[in-house]
XYZ file of N, CA, C and O in Angstrom:
812
model
N -37.226 19.143 -59.186
C -36.400 19.678 -60.275
C -36.971 20.986 -60.808
O -36.259 21.941 -61.043
N -38.316 21.029 -60.965
C -38.946 22.237 -61.496
C -38.736 23.412 -60.556
O -38.451 24.525 -60.984
N -38.890 23.162 -59.223
C -38.697 24.238 -58.253
C -37.263 24.747 -58.291
O -37.004 25.945 -58.195
N -36.309 23.830 -58.426
C -34.897 24.215 -58.490
C -34.616 25.048 -59.728
O -33.889 26.044 -59.678
N -35.212 24.660 -60.849
C -35.019 25.402 -62.096
C -35.589 26.801 -61.992
O -34.974 27.776 -62.427
N -36.781 26.911 -61.381
C -37.395 28.231 -61.202
C -36.544 29.105 -60.293
O -36.388 30.302 -60.524
N -35.977 28.501 -59.241
C -35.139 29.257 -58.312
C -33.898 29.789 -59.012
O -33.516 30.950 -58.841
N -33.271 28.925 -59.830
C -32.086 29.356 -60.568
C -32.435 30.474 -61.538
O -31.679 31.437 -61.705
N -33.593 30.346 -62.189
C -34.024 31.360 -63.143
C -34.263 32.692 -62.449
O -33.881 33.750 -62.956
N -34.881 32.641 -61.271
C -35.140 33.872 -60.516
C -33.832 34.535 -60.112
O -33.662 35.750 -60.266
N -32.903 33.749 -59.603
C -31.619 34.320 -59.196
C -30.874 34.897 -60.391
O -30.264 35.965 -60.289
N -30.922 34.222 -61.524
C -30.259 34.733 -62.726
C -30.849 36.077 -63.141
O -30.115 36.989 -63.540
N -32.171 36.195 -63.056
C -32.809 37.468 -63.414
C -32.408 38.565 -62.436
O -32.189 39.716 -62.831
N -32.301 38.212 -61.169
C -31.879 39.190 -60.159
C -30.461 39.669 -60.452
O -30.173 40.871 -60.410
N -29.576 38.738 -60.758
C -28.179 39.087 -61.032
C -28.073 39.972 -62.270
O -27.341 40.970 -62.278
N -28.814 39.639 -63.313
C -28.789 40.442 -64.538
C -29.304 41.853 -64.276
O -28.710 42.847 -64.721
N -30.404 41.945 -63.539
C -30.970 43.259 -63.219
C -30.034 44.052 -62.315
O -29.872 45.269 -62.478
N -29.407 43.367 -61.366
C -28.496 44.043 -60.440
C -27.275 44.583 -61.173
O -26.797 45.685 -60.880
N -26.769 43.820 -62.128
C -25.599 44.267 -62.894
C -25.900 45.603 -63.584
O -25.096 46.540 -63.533
N -27.053 45.701 -64.209
C -27.428 46.933 -64.903
C -27.670 48.071 -63.912
O -27.270 49.218 -64.150
N -28.326 47.768 -62.797
C -28.633 48.789 -61.788
C -27.359 49.355 -61.170
O -27.198 50.577 -61.043
N -26.443 48.488 -60.781
C -25.197 48.949 -60.165
C -24.340 49.726 -61.160
O -23.686 50.706 -60.792
N -24.317 49.286 -62.407
C -23.521 49.989 -63.414
C -24.040 51.404 -63.626
O -23.263 52.334 -63.855
N -25.339 51.578 -63.518
C -25.927 52.894 -63.768
C -25.896 53.804 -62.546
O -25.602 54.998 -62.662
N -26.185 53.238 -61.371
C -26.364 54.077 -60.184
C -25.294 53.902 -59.106
O -25.267 54.672 -58.142
N -24.436 52.902 -59.229
C -23.488 52.631 -58.161
C -24.161 51.840 -57.051
O -25.340 51.496 -57.137
N -23.406 51.571 -55.993
C -23.949 50.779 -54.886
C -24.917 51.612 -54.053
O -26.044 51.197 -53.779
N -24.486 52.801 -53.666
C -25.332 53.651 -52.823
C -26.606 54.070 -53.550
O -27.679 54.145 -52.948
N -26.491 54.336 -54.839
C -27.653 54.815 -55.590
C -28.582 53.717 -56.074
O -29.725 53.998 -56.465
N -28.110 52.483 -56.068
C -28.944 51.366 -56.526
C -30.105 51.149 -55.563
O -29.991 51.384 -54.357
N -31.229 50.689 -56.091
C -32.410 50.443 -55.276
C -32.868 48.994 -55.448
O -33.071 48.524 -56.580
N -33.032 48.324 -54.325
C -33.479 46.934 -54.350
C -34.847 46.820 -55.024
O -35.115 45.859 -55.758
N -35.704 47.798 -54.800
C -37.037 47.746 -55.407
C -36.955 47.771 -56.927
O -37.708 47.061 -57.606
N -36.034 48.577 -57.473
C -35.884 48.628 -58.935
C -35.306 47.320 -59.462
O -35.712 46.832 -60.520
N -34.334 46.773 -58.730
C -33.736 45.505 -59.154
C -34.796 44.405 -59.167
O -34.909 43.638 -60.127
N -35.582 44.339 -58.103
C -36.619 43.312 -58.013
C -37.645 43.476 -59.132
O -38.063 42.489 -59.755
N -38.041 44.706 -59.395
C -39.024 44.952 -60.460
C -38.474 44.531 -61.817
O -39.171 43.882 -62.612
N -37.210 44.890 -62.092
C -36.601 44.523 -63.372
C -36.445 43.010 -63.494
O -36.494 42.457 -64.598
N -36.265 42.343 -62.348
C -36.096 40.885 -62.341
C -37.429 40.149 -62.289
O -37.458 38.914 -62.232
N -38.526 40.922 -62.274
C -39.877 40.340 -62.222
C -40.062 39.453 -60.986
O -40.556 38.323 -61.062
N -39.623 39.995 -59.855
C -39.796 39.295 -58.592
C -40.063 40.334 -57.514
O -40.259 41.517 -57.814
N -40.074 39.922 -56.260
C -40.334 40.845 -55.158
C -39.054 41.117 -54.378
O -38.090 40.337 -54.442
N -39.052 42.217 -53.637
C -37.897 42.526 -52.795
C -37.692 41.427 -51.761
O -36.553 41.053 -51.446
N -38.789 40.900 -51.230
C -38.693 39.832 -50.236
C -38.021 38.600 -50.832
O -37.186 37.956 -50.186
N -38.383 38.281 -52.063
C -37.780 37.132 -52.731
C -36.292 37.375 -52.976
O -35.465 36.474 -52.833
N -35.952 38.590 -53.351
C -34.545 38.926 -53.585
C -33.729 38.719 -52.312
O -32.632 38.147 -52.351
N -34.279 39.172 -51.184
C -33.545 39.038 -49.923
C -33.428 37.581 -49.475
O -32.612 37.265 -48.605
N -34.207 36.705 -50.063
C -34.060 35.282 -49.756
C -32.773 34.730 -50.374
O -32.221 33.736 -49.897
N -32.304 35.395 -51.419
C -31.063 34.979 -52.084
C -29.855 35.774 -51.581
O -28.758 35.225 -51.444
N -30.063 37.065 -51.345
C -28.960 37.947 -50.953
C -29.397 38.769 -49.743
O -30.414 39.454 -49.785
N -28.600 38.716 -48.687
C -29.003 39.340 -47.429
C -28.934 40.859 -47.450
O -29.577 41.525 -46.633
N -28.143 41.413 -48.359
C -28.006 42.866 -48.412
C -27.634 43.301 -49.823
O -27.238 42.479 -50.661
N -27.740 44.588 -50.055
C -27.361 45.143 -51.357
C -25.869 44.954 -51.600
O -25.443 44.654 -52.723
N -25.063 45.114 -50.542
C -23.619 44.952 -50.677
C -23.257 43.505 -51.021
O -22.354 43.255 -51.823
N -23.967 42.552 -50.407
C -23.703 41.143 -50.712
C -24.048 40.846 -52.168
O -23.327 40.111 -52.851
N -25.131 41.422 -52.646
C -25.525 41.240 -54.042
C -24.469 41.834 -54.967
O -24.076 41.213 -55.961
N -23.987 43.028 -54.635
C -22.951 43.646 -55.470
C -21.710 42.758 -55.534
O -21.160 42.517 -56.611
N -21.266 42.266 -54.396
C -20.047 41.451 -54.373
C -20.231 40.154 -55.164
O -19.295 39.684 -55.821
N -21.424 39.586 -55.106
C -21.688 38.362 -55.872
C -21.564 38.641 -57.367
O -20.913 37.896 -58.106
N -22.198 39.727 -57.810
C -22.131 40.079 -59.229
C -20.694 40.452 -59.608
O -20.220 40.109 -60.695
N -19.987 41.130 -58.705
C -18.611 41.543 -58.981
C -17.705 40.340 -59.218
O -16.807 40.386 -60.068
N -17.929 39.263 -58.481
C -17.133 38.052 -58.698
C -17.360 37.505 -60.105
O -16.418 37.068 -60.774
N -18.603 37.540 -60.558
C -18.898 37.079 -61.914
C -18.241 37.981 -62.954
O -17.710 37.501 -63.964
N -18.280 39.281 -62.707
C -17.676 40.224 -63.642
C -16.164 40.028 -63.710
O -15.569 40.067 -64.790
N -15.545 39.815 -62.563
C -14.102 39.589 -62.531
C -13.739 38.344 -63.328
O -12.776 38.348 -64.103
N -14.517 37.287 -63.166
C -14.262 36.051 -63.908
C -14.389 36.286 -65.409
O -13.593 35.763 -66.203
N -15.377 37.088 -65.812
C -15.578 37.372 -67.237
C -14.406 38.161 -67.809
O -13.940 37.891 -68.922
N -13.916 39.136 -67.049
C -12.777 39.938 -67.502
C -11.533 39.061 -67.647
O -10.811 39.139 -68.647
N -11.283 38.219 -66.652
C -10.107 37.349 -66.693
C -10.153 36.410 -67.896
O -9.144 36.184 -68.565
N -11.324 35.870 -68.163
C -11.470 34.938 -69.276
C -11.259 35.641 -70.612
O -10.659 35.083 -71.542
N -11.729 36.876 -70.721
C -11.666 37.598 -71.995
C -10.300 38.207 -72.268
O -9.943 38.431 -73.432
N -9.522 38.478 -71.228
C -8.274 39.217 -71.437
C -7.015 38.365 -71.280
O -6.033 38.568 -71.989
N -6.984 37.440 -70.361
C -5.863 36.510 -70.191
C -4.492 37.193 -70.105
O -3.919 37.609 -71.102
N -3.967 37.275 -68.921
C -2.653 37.875 -68.710
C -1.551 36.999 -69.293
O -1.466 35.810 -68.997
N -0.710 37.597 -70.145
C 0.494 36.935 -70.651
C 1.678 37.795 -70.216
O 1.919 38.857 -70.792
N 2.427 37.379 -69.199
C 3.527 38.197 -68.679
C 4.628 38.465 -69.694
O 5.411 39.394 -69.515
N 4.704 37.653 -70.758
C 5.750 37.863 -71.758
C 5.326 38.858 -72.835
O 6.128 39.216 -73.689
N 4.074 39.292 -72.812
C 3.590 40.266 -73.801
C 2.564 41.184 -73.149
O 1.373 41.152 -73.469
N 3.032 42.014 -72.236
C 2.139 42.932 -71.531
C 1.524 43.985 -72.451
O 0.377 44.396 -72.226
N 2.226 44.448 -73.504
C 1.585 45.419 -74.402
C 0.301 44.879 -75.035
O -0.724 45.567 -75.059
N 0.338 43.655 -75.526
C -0.857 43.102 -76.159
C -1.919 42.761 -75.117
O -3.122 42.864 -75.388
N -1.489 42.379 -73.932
C -2.449 42.169 -72.836
C -3.200 43.466 -72.551
O -4.429 43.474 -72.405
N -2.461 44.575 -72.489
C -3.096 45.876 -72.265
C -4.075 46.197 -73.389
O -5.153 46.758 -73.158
N -3.713 45.827 -74.609
C -4.611 46.046 -75.738
C -5.904 45.264 -75.588
O -6.989 45.770 -75.901
N -5.813 44.033 -75.092
C -7.022 43.222 -74.889
C -7.913 43.826 -73.813
O -9.144 43.850 -73.951
N -7.301 44.296 -72.736
C -8.088 44.926 -71.668
C -8.765 46.192 -72.195
O -9.945 46.443 -71.932
N -8.006 46.990 -72.943
C -8.555 48.204 -73.568
C -9.758 47.853 -74.444
O -10.827 48.472 -74.336
N -9.601 46.855 -75.299
C -10.685 46.446 -76.200
C -11.914 45.996 -75.415
O -13.053 46.349 -75.758
N -11.678 45.206 -74.380
C -12.788 44.632 -73.616
C -13.657 45.721 -72.997
O -14.890 45.694 -73.119
N -13.032 46.687 -72.355
C -13.826 47.693 -71.654
C -14.424 48.736 -72.596
O -15.443 49.349 -72.264
N -13.827 48.933 -73.766
C -14.484 49.799 -74.743
C -15.718 49.111 -75.320
O -16.702 49.766 -75.661
N -15.671 47.781 -75.416
C -16.849 47.033 -75.875
C -17.911 46.945 -74.787
O -19.100 46.810 -75.084
N -17.477 46.997 -73.527
C -18.400 46.835 -72.400
C -18.247 47.997 -71.408
O -17.809 47.796 -70.271
N -18.604 49.211 -71.805
C -18.450 50.352 -70.894
C -19.282 50.210 -69.626
O -18.911 50.735 -68.572
N -20.403 49.488 -69.713
C -21.228 49.276 -68.526
C -20.471 48.460 -67.482
O -20.600 48.705 -66.272
N -19.673 47.513 -67.934
C -18.905 46.698 -66.995
C -17.774 47.500 -66.366
O -17.436 47.290 -65.201
N -17.204 48.421 -67.128
C -16.174 49.284 -66.542
C -16.792 50.179 -65.471
O -16.217 50.367 -64.398
N -17.983 50.723 -65.750
C -18.666 51.555 -64.751
C -18.991 50.737 -63.509
O -18.841 51.213 -62.380
N -19.454 49.513 -63.715
C -19.791 48.635 -62.591
C -18.589 48.459 -61.670
O -18.681 48.616 -60.450
N -17.444 48.127 -62.247
C -16.230 47.902 -61.461
C -15.758 49.201 -60.806
O -15.329 49.215 -59.649
N -15.856 50.303 -61.543
C -15.398 51.592 -61.018
C -16.206 52.030 -59.803
O -15.656 52.573 -58.837
N -17.520 51.801 -59.839
C -18.352 52.141 -58.681
C -17.873 51.381 -57.449
O -17.782 51.948 -56.354
N -17.573 50.112 -57.608
C -17.122 49.317 -56.474
C -15.812 49.822 -55.904
O -15.640 49.910 -54.683
N -14.882 50.167 -56.785
C -13.591 50.684 -56.318
C -13.770 51.991 -55.561
O -13.082 52.252 -54.572
N -14.694 52.814 -56.031
C -14.929 54.106 -55.392
C -15.647 53.951 -54.058
O -15.223 54.499 -53.032
N -16.721 53.180 -54.054
C -17.576 53.120 -52.875
C -17.099 52.126 -51.821
O -17.471 52.240 -50.651
N -16.300 51.162 -52.230
C -15.798 50.179 -51.268
C -14.339 50.436 -50.906
O -13.686 49.586 -50.315
N -13.829 51.610 -51.291
C -12.442 51.956 -50.968
C -12.245 51.906 -49.454
O -13.042 52.444 -48.689
N -11.195 51.240 -49.030
C -10.921 51.120 -47.602
C -11.471 49.844 -46.998
O -11.026 49.420 -45.926
N -12.433 49.226 -47.683
C -12.974 47.956 -47.190
C -12.016 46.828 -47.561
O -11.280 46.913 -48.546
N -12.024 45.783 -46.776
C -11.152 44.642 -47.055
C -11.541 44.007 -48.386
O -12.723 43.830 -48.681
N -10.540 43.697 -49.197
C -10.809 43.055 -50.483
C -11.395 41.670 -50.252
O -11.033 40.976 -49.302
N -12.312 41.269 -51.134
C -12.898 39.945 -50.991
C -11.859 38.889 -51.365
O -10.882 39.175 -52.065
N -12.038 37.647 -50.907
C -11.046 36.586 -51.149
C -10.747 36.343 -52.624
O -9.600 36.070 -52.988
N -11.762 36.448 -53.478
C -11.548 36.197 -54.904
C -10.619 37.250 -55.501
O -9.688 36.937 -56.252
N -10.845 38.509 -55.160
C -9.999 39.589 -55.668
C -8.573 39.449 -55.153
O -7.609 39.609 -55.908
N -8.432 39.138 -53.872
C -7.091 38.963 -53.303
C -6.345 37.828 -53.992
O -5.164 37.958 -54.324
N -7.031 36.721 -54.215
C -6.386 35.575 -54.846
C -6.021 35.875 -56.296
O -4.959 35.478 -56.780
N -6.890 36.587 -56.996
C -6.602 36.959 -58.383
C -5.367 37.846 -58.453
O -4.481 37.645 -59.292
N -5.303 38.826 -57.563
C -4.160 39.741 -57.539
C -2.884 38.983 -57.192
O -1.835 39.188 -57.812
N -2.976 38.084 -56.214
C -1.800 37.311 -55.808
C -1.297 36.447 -56.959
O -0.095 36.364 -57.219
N -2.233 35.809 -57.676
C -1.853 34.920 -58.767
C -1.191 35.691 -59.909
O -0.197 35.244 -60.483
N -1.734 36.863 -60.224
C -1.141 37.666 -61.298
C 0.251 38.160 -60.908
O 1.179 38.149 -61.728
N 0.394 38.595 -59.669
C 1.706 39.056 -59.209
C 2.722 37.922 -59.272
O 3.888 38.127 -59.642
N 2.288 36.721 -58.933
C 3.187 35.566 -58.984
C 3.581 35.248 -60.425
O 4.734 34.888 -60.700
N 2.649 35.370 -61.361
C 2.972 35.155 -62.772
C 4.041 36.143 -63.233
O 4.985 35.771 -63.946
N 3.894 37.393 -62.830
C 4.863 38.416 -63.221
C 6.219 38.152 -62.568
O 7.265 38.319 -63.195
N 6.190 37.724 -61.328
C 7.439 37.428 -60.619
C 8.200 36.295 -61.317
O 9.421 36.355 -61.491
N 7.473 35.268 -61.736
C 8.111 34.151 -62.441
C 8.659 34.604 -63.794
O 9.712 34.134 -64.238
N 7.931 35.510 -64.451
C 8.407 36.034 -65.735
C 9.692 36.828 -65.541
O 10.595 36.792 -66.392
N 9.792 37.538 -64.426
C 11.032 38.259 -64.123
C 12.183 37.281 -63.900
O 13.289 37.480 -64.402
N 11.914 36.226 -63.160
C 12.952 35.231 -62.886
C 13.414 34.542 -64.168
O 14.576 34.143 -64.286
N 12.495 34.418 -65.138
C 12.833 33.765 -66.406
C 13.479 34.727 -67.397
O 13.849 34.328 -68.505
N 13.609 35.990 -67.012
C 14.251 36.959 -67.880
C 13.328 37.648 -68.861
O 13.780 38.356 -69.761
N 12.011 37.470 -68.700
C 11.061 38.088 -69.621
C 10.738 39.535 -69.251
O 10.320 40.317 -70.106
N 10.895 39.879 -67.971
C 10.594 41.226 -67.501
C 11.744 41.734 -66.638
O 12.418 40.950 -65.963
N 11.933 43.037 -66.647
C 12.974 43.669 -65.840
C 12.705 43.381 -64.359
O 11.666 43.770 -63.823
N 13.629 42.719 -63.670
C 13.417 42.370 -62.259
C 13.466 43.567 -61.318
O 13.142 43.436 -60.130
N 13.855 44.736 -61.830
C 13.912 45.921 -60.975
C 12.515 46.404 -60.591
O 12.339 47.090 -59.588
N 11.513 46.038 -61.399
C 10.143 46.451 -61.112
C 9.524 45.572 -60.033
O 9.741 44.361 -60.008
N 8.739 46.187 -59.169
C 7.913 45.412 -58.244
C 6.715 44.893 -59.042
O 6.063 45.670 -59.747
N 6.408 43.599 -58.977
C 5.281 43.058 -59.740
C 3.963 43.785 -59.493
O 3.143 43.927 -60.405
N 3.758 44.251 -58.271
C 2.522 44.978 -57.965
C 2.474 46.296 -58.736
O 1.428 46.688 -59.262
N 3.611 46.984 -58.834
C 3.655 48.222 -59.611
C 3.358 47.942 -61.086
O 2.654 48.714 -61.746
N 3.897 46.848 -61.594
C 3.635 46.491 -62.991
C 2.135 46.312 -63.215
O 1.560 46.847 -64.170
N 1.491 45.565 -62.327
C 0.053 45.326 -62.459
C -0.739 46.626 -62.460
O -1.627 46.834 -63.289
N -0.418 47.500 -61.531
C -1.161 48.755 -61.402
C -0.939 49.654 -62.614
O -1.893 50.201 -63.184
N 0.318 49.798 -63.044
C 0.608 50.686 -64.171
C -0.033 50.176 -65.463
O -0.621 50.949 -66.226
N 0.071 48.878 -65.713
C -0.516 48.320 -66.932
C -2.037 48.465 -66.903
O -2.661 48.829 -67.903
N -2.635 48.207 -65.752
C -4.087 48.329 -65.622
C -4.554 49.757 -65.883
O -5.546 49.988 -66.593
N -3.837 50.723 -65.323
C -4.232 52.119 -65.501
C -4.098 52.564 -66.954
O -4.962 53.275 -67.484
N -3.025 52.159 -67.599
C -2.849 52.517 -69.008
C -3.899 51.830 -69.883
O -4.458 52.441 -70.799
N -4.170 50.562 -69.589
C -5.112 49.795 -70.406
C -6.529 50.348 -70.325
O -7.295 50.272 -71.290
N -6.896 50.900 -69.178
C -8.265 51.397 -68.992
C -8.359 52.920 -69.063
O -9.398 53.495 -68.747
N -7.279 53.563 -69.494
C -7.249 55.028 -69.508
C -8.402 55.624 -70.314
O -9.094 56.539 -69.861
N -8.639 55.103 -71.518
C -9.695 55.663 -72.361
C -11.074 55.190 -71.933
O -12.065 55.915 -72.089
N -11.167 53.997 -71.375
C -12.467 53.507 -70.898
C -13.007 54.407 -69.795
O -14.217 54.579 -69.652
N -12.099 55.002 -69.021
C -12.509 55.871 -67.929
C -12.718 57.316 -68.338
O -13.130 58.140 -67.518
N -12.440 57.638 -69.603
C -12.580 59.025 -70.056
C -13.209 59.075 -71.446
O -12.718 59.756 -72.345
N -14.299 58.351 -71.601
C -14.948 58.289 -72.911
C -15.434 59.655 -73.379
O -15.555 59.900 -74.585
N -15.716 60.559 -72.432
C -16.173 61.890 -72.822
C -15.093 62.650 -73.587
O -15.396 63.503 -74.429
N -13.822 62.314 -73.313
C -12.732 63.008 -73.991
C -12.510 62.505 -75.412
O -11.883 63.189 -76.217
N -13.010 61.304 -75.702
C -12.833 60.756 -77.048
C -13.445 61.695 -78.079
O -12.824 62.028 -79.093
N -14.671 62.149 -77.821
C -15.330 63.077 -78.743
C -14.805 64.503 -78.571
O -14.603 65.226 -79.551
N -14.569 64.897 -77.320
C -14.131 66.268 -77.061
C -12.788 66.569 -77.714
O -12.536 67.702 -78.141
N -11.923 65.561 -77.798
C -10.578 65.774 -78.345
C -10.459 65.351 -79.802
O -9.362 65.344 -80.361
N -11.585 65.030 -80.428
C -11.546 64.483 -81.789
C -10.842 65.405 -82.779
O -10.153 64.942 -83.691
N -11.011 66.722 -82.610
C -10.395 67.647 -83.567
C -9.008 68.098 -83.124
O -8.397 68.961 -83.756
N -8.505 67.519 -82.031
C -7.196 67.907 -81.514
C -6.132 66.831 -81.726
O -4.938 67.120 -81.644
N -6.565 65.606 -81.964
C -5.601 64.515 -82.103
C -5.255 64.286 -83.567
O -6.031 64.618 -84.463
N -4.089 63.730 -83.800
C -3.647 63.469 -85.170
C -4.550 62.451 -85.855
O -4.845 62.557 -87.044
N -4.943 61.445 -85.094
C -5.788 60.389 -85.649
C -6.861 60.063 -84.611
O -6.559 59.501 -83.561
N -8.126 60.418 -84.863
C -9.188 60.209 -83.873
C -9.770 58.796 -83.862
O -10.693 58.515 -83.106
N -9.226 57.904 -84.655
C -9.813 56.568 -84.770
C -9.596 55.738 -83.509
O -8.606 55.918 -82.789
N -10.509 54.803 -83.223
C -10.330 53.889 -82.087
C -9.028 53.099 -82.186
O -8.389 52.813 -81.171
N -8.625 52.761 -83.409
C -7.386 51.999 -83.587
C -6.179 52.794 -83.094
O -5.229 52.225 -82.535
N -6.221 54.105 -83.276
C -5.112 54.945 -82.826
C -5.044 54.996 -81.307
O -3.961 55.011 -80.719
N -6.202 55.022 -80.661
C -6.215 55.032 -79.195
C -5.652 53.713 -78.661
O -4.897 53.686 -77.702
N -6.039 52.622 -79.289
C -5.516 51.316 -78.868
C -4.005 51.257 -79.068
O -3.264 50.775 -78.204
N -3.553 51.749 -80.211
C -2.118 51.729 -80.505
C -1.342 52.545 -79.477
O -0.226 52.174 -79.090
N -1.928 53.652 -79.027
C -1.257 54.486 -78.030
C -1.102 53.729 -76.711
O -0.056 53.802 -76.052
N -2.142 52.990 -76.326
C -2.080 52.193 -75.097
C -0.995 51.127 -75.210
O -0.155 50.965 -74.322
N -1.003 50.403 -76.317
C -0.031 49.328 -76.521
C 1.394 49.882 -76.545
O 2.310 49.313 -75.938
N 1.586 51.013 -77.224
C 2.917 51.611 -77.314
C 3.410 52.073 -75.947
O 4.589 51.893 -75.598
N 2.520 52.669 -75.161
C 2.907 53.143 -73.830
C 3.379 51.986 -72.954
O 4.403 52.080 -72.259
N 2.640 50.880 -72.990
C 3.030 49.718 -72.185
C 4.303 49.085 -72.746
O 5.172 48.630 -71.997
N 4.429 49.081 -74.062
C 5.624 48.526 -74.697
C 6.881 49.266 -74.246
O 7.931 48.658 -74.010
N 6.784 50.574 -74.108
C 7.959 51.350 -73.706
C 8.333 51.102 -72.247
O 9.506 51.161 -71.884
N 7.334 50.828 -71.437
C 7.610 50.522 -70.031
C 8.048 49.075 -69.843
O 9.010 48.786 -69.122
N 7.313 48.173 -70.488
C 7.535 46.739 -70.290
C 7.576 46.046 -71.651
O 6.577 45.458 -72.085
N 8.694 46.117 -72.353
C 8.783 45.559 -73.711
C 8.426 44.078 -73.763
O 8.784 43.310 -72.869
N 7.715 43.704 -74.817
C 7.411 42.293 -75.040
C 8.710 41.562 -75.343
O 9.630 42.111 -75.953
N 8.801 40.314 -74.910
C 10.012 39.536 -75.130
C 9.768 38.470 -76.182
O 8.638 38.196 -76.573
N 10.850 37.856 -76.608
C 10.748 36.786 -77.604
C 10.671 35.430 -76.930
O 10.793 34.398 -77.570
N 10.464 35.417 -75.610
C 10.438 34.157 -74.875
C 9.193 33.359 -75.163
O 8.299 33.785 -75.895
N 9.116 32.180 -74.569
C 7.968 31.291 -74.739
C 6.757 31.901 -74.069
O 6.727 32.100 -72.865
N 5.712 32.228 -74.856
C 4.512 32.863 -74.312
C 3.792 31.965 -73.336
O 2.939 32.405 -72.586
N 4.132 30.689 -73.319
C 3.464 29.782 -72.396
C 4.009 29.865 -70.988
O 3.409 29.367 -70.052
N 5.176 30.487 -70.804
C 5.771 30.570 -69.479
C 4.966 31.508 -68.609
O 5.034 32.721 -68.752
N 4.175 30.953 -67.711
C 3.422 31.770 -66.768
C 2.173 32.371 -67.342
O 1.479 33.106 -66.663
N 1.851 32.126 -68.613
C 0.661 32.728 -69.186
C -0.573 32.086 -68.600
O -0.585 30.933 -68.240
N -1.638 32.862 -68.532
C -2.890 32.337 -68.000
C -3.761 33.451 -67.519
O -3.508 34.611 -67.783
N -4.802 33.098 -66.770
C -5.755 34.106 -66.320
C -5.257 34.792 -65.070
O -4.379 34.301 -64.390
C-alpha cells in the first residue's frame, strides 16, 4: 500500500509540473528535465510513467478537458450563458487556456485523441437534439455552432494583451463589459430559448 501511495504521489507531482511546463513553453519547448526537477523526481522515473513528452501532454490534456467540461457545462437551450461560463473560466485560468492553445497549434493535423473526439461528438449530438426540440435554429450545422460559440467565448482569453492596450478606447473597460459583449454576440447568433433547460443539458 505504501509503495502504491508513493507511486501515485510521484505521478501526481509529475502531472502538476508538466501542466505548468507545457502552459509556459508548449510541447516543443517543454523539457523533461525541468518537469522531473519540479516534480522532485528523475527523468528516468518520469519515463517509467510516460513513454514520451507527447504522451505526457495528452494525459494532462485529458485531465484539463475534463476540468473544463465540469466547470462550464454545455446547455444547448442557453448558449449565451454557456459562452459566458467558458469566458469566465479561461479568464480565471489563463494558464489552462495557454496549455490547450499550445496543443491545438503544435498537434494540428494529428489525429484527435479518442476523448476529444467523443466529447465533440457528444456536444454535437446535444445541439442536434436541441434543434429537433425547437430550441435552436435547425438551419445551422451543429459543428458550426460549436466552433462559433467556442471562438466567441474564448476571444478575450486569447488576446489578454489587448485588454490593457484598448482600455482607453472602449466605452467600458471593465471585465463585466467584456463578458457582456461575449454573451450578447452569442445571443444574437443563437438566442436563448424559454424551453426546458434540462433537455439535452450536460457536459
